[in-house]
Amino acid sequence: MSCSQCQGIERVFDSKLARRELRSYRWFGPRRSTSILLQFLKPLAGQRSLLDIGGGVGVIQHELFAYDLREAIQVDGASAYIDLSRDESRRRGNEASTRYIHGDFVELAQQDSSLGGDVVSLDRVICCYPLMQELLGMAADRANLAVGLVFPRDGRLFRLLGRIGNFFVRFYDSDYRMYIHSTSDVERIMHDRGFSRVALRKTLAWQIHLYKRP
């Protein structure tokens, strides 16, 4: 990956953090916002395909295989997460049904027309990417049925918290930045591509959306 943000993702989301997240998932299950997203996606999983963008340790795919998901593709910018997600798939017996790709989804999708799925998930992903319109627009274009996403709530308080967080990240000499994208921009991108929002939930810091094609 060439962009500085992608290189920052590799440094911030390293093997130590990945192991911690996998351990937390095994002990306690999906975090709350992910659990809500899974509630939206489980009814759509049966004999369908999943494109999990920025899937981390693979929680979405691991959980949906229990609901008869047919196959999954995980694209992730952090190689440590890809490795642990693959290990967990092997442990669960789903490795043969999952394809793993390391890299920037926007760049990869421009080169590979097979990157798609009936359902596309972006769990806490668009907040890690500066070019949200390109990422979300391309993800929507590759979804046959639905797109589920989790991203930060917007508003002055959350934008301030994002700036504070980015200030401290700079001390680690990292190119990684967090982005608080406008909810209205997300909705516009999805509507322009023919999707309608069919579900919405919010936690203290996150909002969880499900969009479907007619």
XYZ file of C-alpha atoms in Angstrom:
214
model
C 0.000 0.000 0.000
C 1.387 3.373 -0.951
C -0.666 5.945 0.975
C 0.717 7.246 4.275
C -2.561 6.470 6.066
C -2.298 2.830 4.962
C 1.260 2.659 6.260
C 0.056 4.201 9.517
C -2.632 1.535 9.796
C 0.049 -1.164 9.596
C 1.965 0.431 12.470
C -1.006 1.181 14.738
C -2.923 -2.061 14.155
C 0.006 -4.353 14.869
C 0.241 -7.955 16.042
C 0.088 -7.000 19.730
C -3.211 -5.162 19.298
C -4.564 -7.890 17.019
C -3.831 -10.598 19.587
C -5.528 -8.526 22.274
C -8.658 -8.074 20.133
C -8.833 -11.764 19.255
C -8.443 -12.720 22.905
C -11.230 -10.306 23.876
C -13.494 -11.745 21.161
C -12.873 -15.315 22.284
C -13.526 -14.475 25.920
C -16.348 -11.954 25.694
C -17.771 -12.175 22.159
C -18.261 -9.284 19.725
C -18.162 -5.749 21.066
C -21.519 -4.014 21.373
C -21.578 -2.066 18.103
C -20.452 -5.162 16.197
C -23.152 -7.230 17.905
C -25.773 -4.770 16.688
C -24.394 -4.927 13.153
C -24.522 -8.710 13.342
C -28.175 -8.543 14.382
C -28.801 -6.677 11.124
C -26.738 -9.066 8.990
C -27.638 -12.501 10.344
C -31.014 -12.689 8.522
C -29.171 -11.969 5.254
C -26.380 -14.524 5.624
C -28.015 -17.768 4.484
C -26.221 -19.155 1.406
C -24.911 -15.712 0.513
C -21.440 -14.210 0.125
C -19.780 -11.582 2.309
C -17.197 -8.948 1.475
C -15.740 -7.868 4.815
C -13.706 -4.694 4.320
C -11.344 -3.935 7.178
C -12.587 -7.042 8.931
C -9.901 -7.089 11.624
C -9.728 -10.452 13.381
C -12.735 -11.577 11.328
C -15.559 -11.320 13.851
C -18.255 -10.606 11.246
C -17.381 -13.571 9.045
C -16.770 -15.946 11.970
C -20.203 -15.198 13.384
C -22.069 -15.291 10.064
C -20.699 -18.702 9.091
C -22.814 -20.024 11.958
C -25.818 -18.634 10.054
C -25.092 -20.529 6.837
C -22.919 -17.915 5.131
C -21.639 -19.497 1.909
C -18.298 -17.725 1.484
C -16.401 -14.620 2.534
C -13.685 -12.307 1.282
C -11.765 -10.251 3.832
C -9.761 -7.243 2.680
C -7.665 -5.551 5.338
C -4.862 -3.024 5.446
C -3.279 -4.579 8.538
C -1.378 -7.778 7.802
C -1.309 -8.822 11.476
C -5.097 -8.904 11.529
C -5.269 -10.902 8.316
C -2.942 -13.512 9.823
C -4.958 -13.913 13.026
C -8.278 -13.899 11.193
C -7.021 -16.728 8.985
C -5.822 -18.651 12.043
C -9.230 -18.267 13.674
C -10.983 -19.399 10.486
C -8.777 -22.478 10.422
C -9.626 -23.198 14.052
C -13.351 -22.890 13.262
C -13.168 -24.938 10.065
C -14.046 -22.092 7.686
C -10.685 -21.384 6.065
C -11.598 -23.072 2.768
C -14.617 -20.782 2.421
C -12.702 -17.560 3.050
C -10.367 -15.570 0.843
C -7.921 -13.152 2.474
C -6.434 -10.125 0.743
C -4.020 -7.644 2.283
C -4.132 -4.100 0.951
C -6.103 -0.944 0.283
C -9.585 -1.945 -0.876
C -9.961 1.086 -3.149
C -6.754 0.250 -5.003
C -7.471 -3.474 -5.094
C -11.043 -3.111 -6.343
C -9.856 -1.041 -9.283
C -7.692 -3.983 -10.329
C -9.945 -6.916 -9.401
C -13.574 -7.015 -10.498
C -14.182 -10.163 -8.447
C -13.973 -8.243 -5.161
C -17.626 -8.139 -4.185
C -20.360 -9.926 -2.310
C -24.053 -10.161 -1.686
C -23.428 -8.381 1.611
C -20.644 -5.884 2.313
C -19.592 -4.963 5.847
C -17.475 -2.036 7.035
C -17.221 -2.234 10.822
C -15.359 0.847 12.109
C -13.619 1.244 8.760
C -14.621 4.494 7.062
C -13.308 6.407 10.092
C -9.831 5.087 9.237
C -9.874 6.263 5.626
C -9.445 9.850 4.382
C -11.187 9.331 1.024
C -14.496 8.148 2.419
C -16.487 8.834 -0.742
C -14.219 6.613 -2.821
C -14.177 3.831 -0.236
C -17.884 3.753 0.537
C -18.929 4.365 -3.051
C -16.840 1.489 -4.335
C -18.001 -0.768 -1.498
C -21.621 -0.007 -2.355
C -20.996 -0.689 -6.025
C -19.670 -4.161 -5.111
C -22.688 -5.089 -2.935
C -25.439 -7.127 -4.598
C -27.897 -6.865 -1.724
C -26.868 -4.902 1.366
C -24.208 -2.814 3.069
C -23.770 -2.731 6.831
C -21.486 -0.241 8.487
C -20.397 1.082 11.851
C -18.837 4.538 12.112
C -18.504 7.299 14.724
C -21.371 9.579 15.555
C -20.725 13.059 14.209
C -21.264 16.410 15.893
C -19.009 18.915 17.626
C -18.152 16.753 20.625
C -17.105 13.747 18.551
C -15.104 15.884 16.149
C -13.294 17.436 19.110
C -12.552 14.002 20.566
C -11.261 12.889 17.183
C -8.871 15.839 17.010
C -7.627 15.136 20.533
C -7.048 11.485 19.669
C -5.137 12.384 16.517
C -2.989 14.825 18.516
C -1.796 12.047 20.808
C -1.280 9.589 17.946
C 1.299 11.976 16.492
C 3.546 11.308 19.488
C 3.965 7.743 18.207
C 5.323 9.042 14.905
C 2.417 7.460 13.066
C 0.748 8.585 9.852
C -2.544 7.114 11.054
C -5.455 9.527 11.562
C -9.066 9.043 12.609
C -11.779 10.758 10.559
C -15.243 11.793 11.723
C -17.242 11.746 8.509
C -20.625 13.395 8.131
C -23.631 11.110 8.487
C -25.425 13.067 5.782
C -22.527 12.406 3.392
C -22.749 8.676 4.100
C -26.490 8.685 3.454
C -26.092 10.664 0.235
C -23.473 8.277 -1.144
C -25.650 5.262 -0.410
C -28.829 6.812 -1.781
C -27.034 7.907 -4.962
C -26.199 4.237 -5.553
C -29.756 3.060 -5.135
C -29.683 1.938 -1.496
C -32.230 2.717 1.197
C -31.472 2.679 4.891
C -33.566 -0.026 6.547
C -32.057 -0.100 10.043
C -30.264 2.323 12.352
C -29.019 1.977 15.926
C -26.705 4.157 17.989
C -24.449 3.600 20.968
C -22.743 6.312 22.973
C -19.988 6.773 20.395
C -21.017 4.753 17.326
C -23.826 4.526 14.790
C -24.766 1.322 13.036
C -26.509 1.448 9.640
C -27.916 -1.176 7.297
C -28.650 -0.235 3.679
C -30.380 -2.469 1.157
C -31.125 -2.379 -2.534
C -34.834 -2.374 -3.474
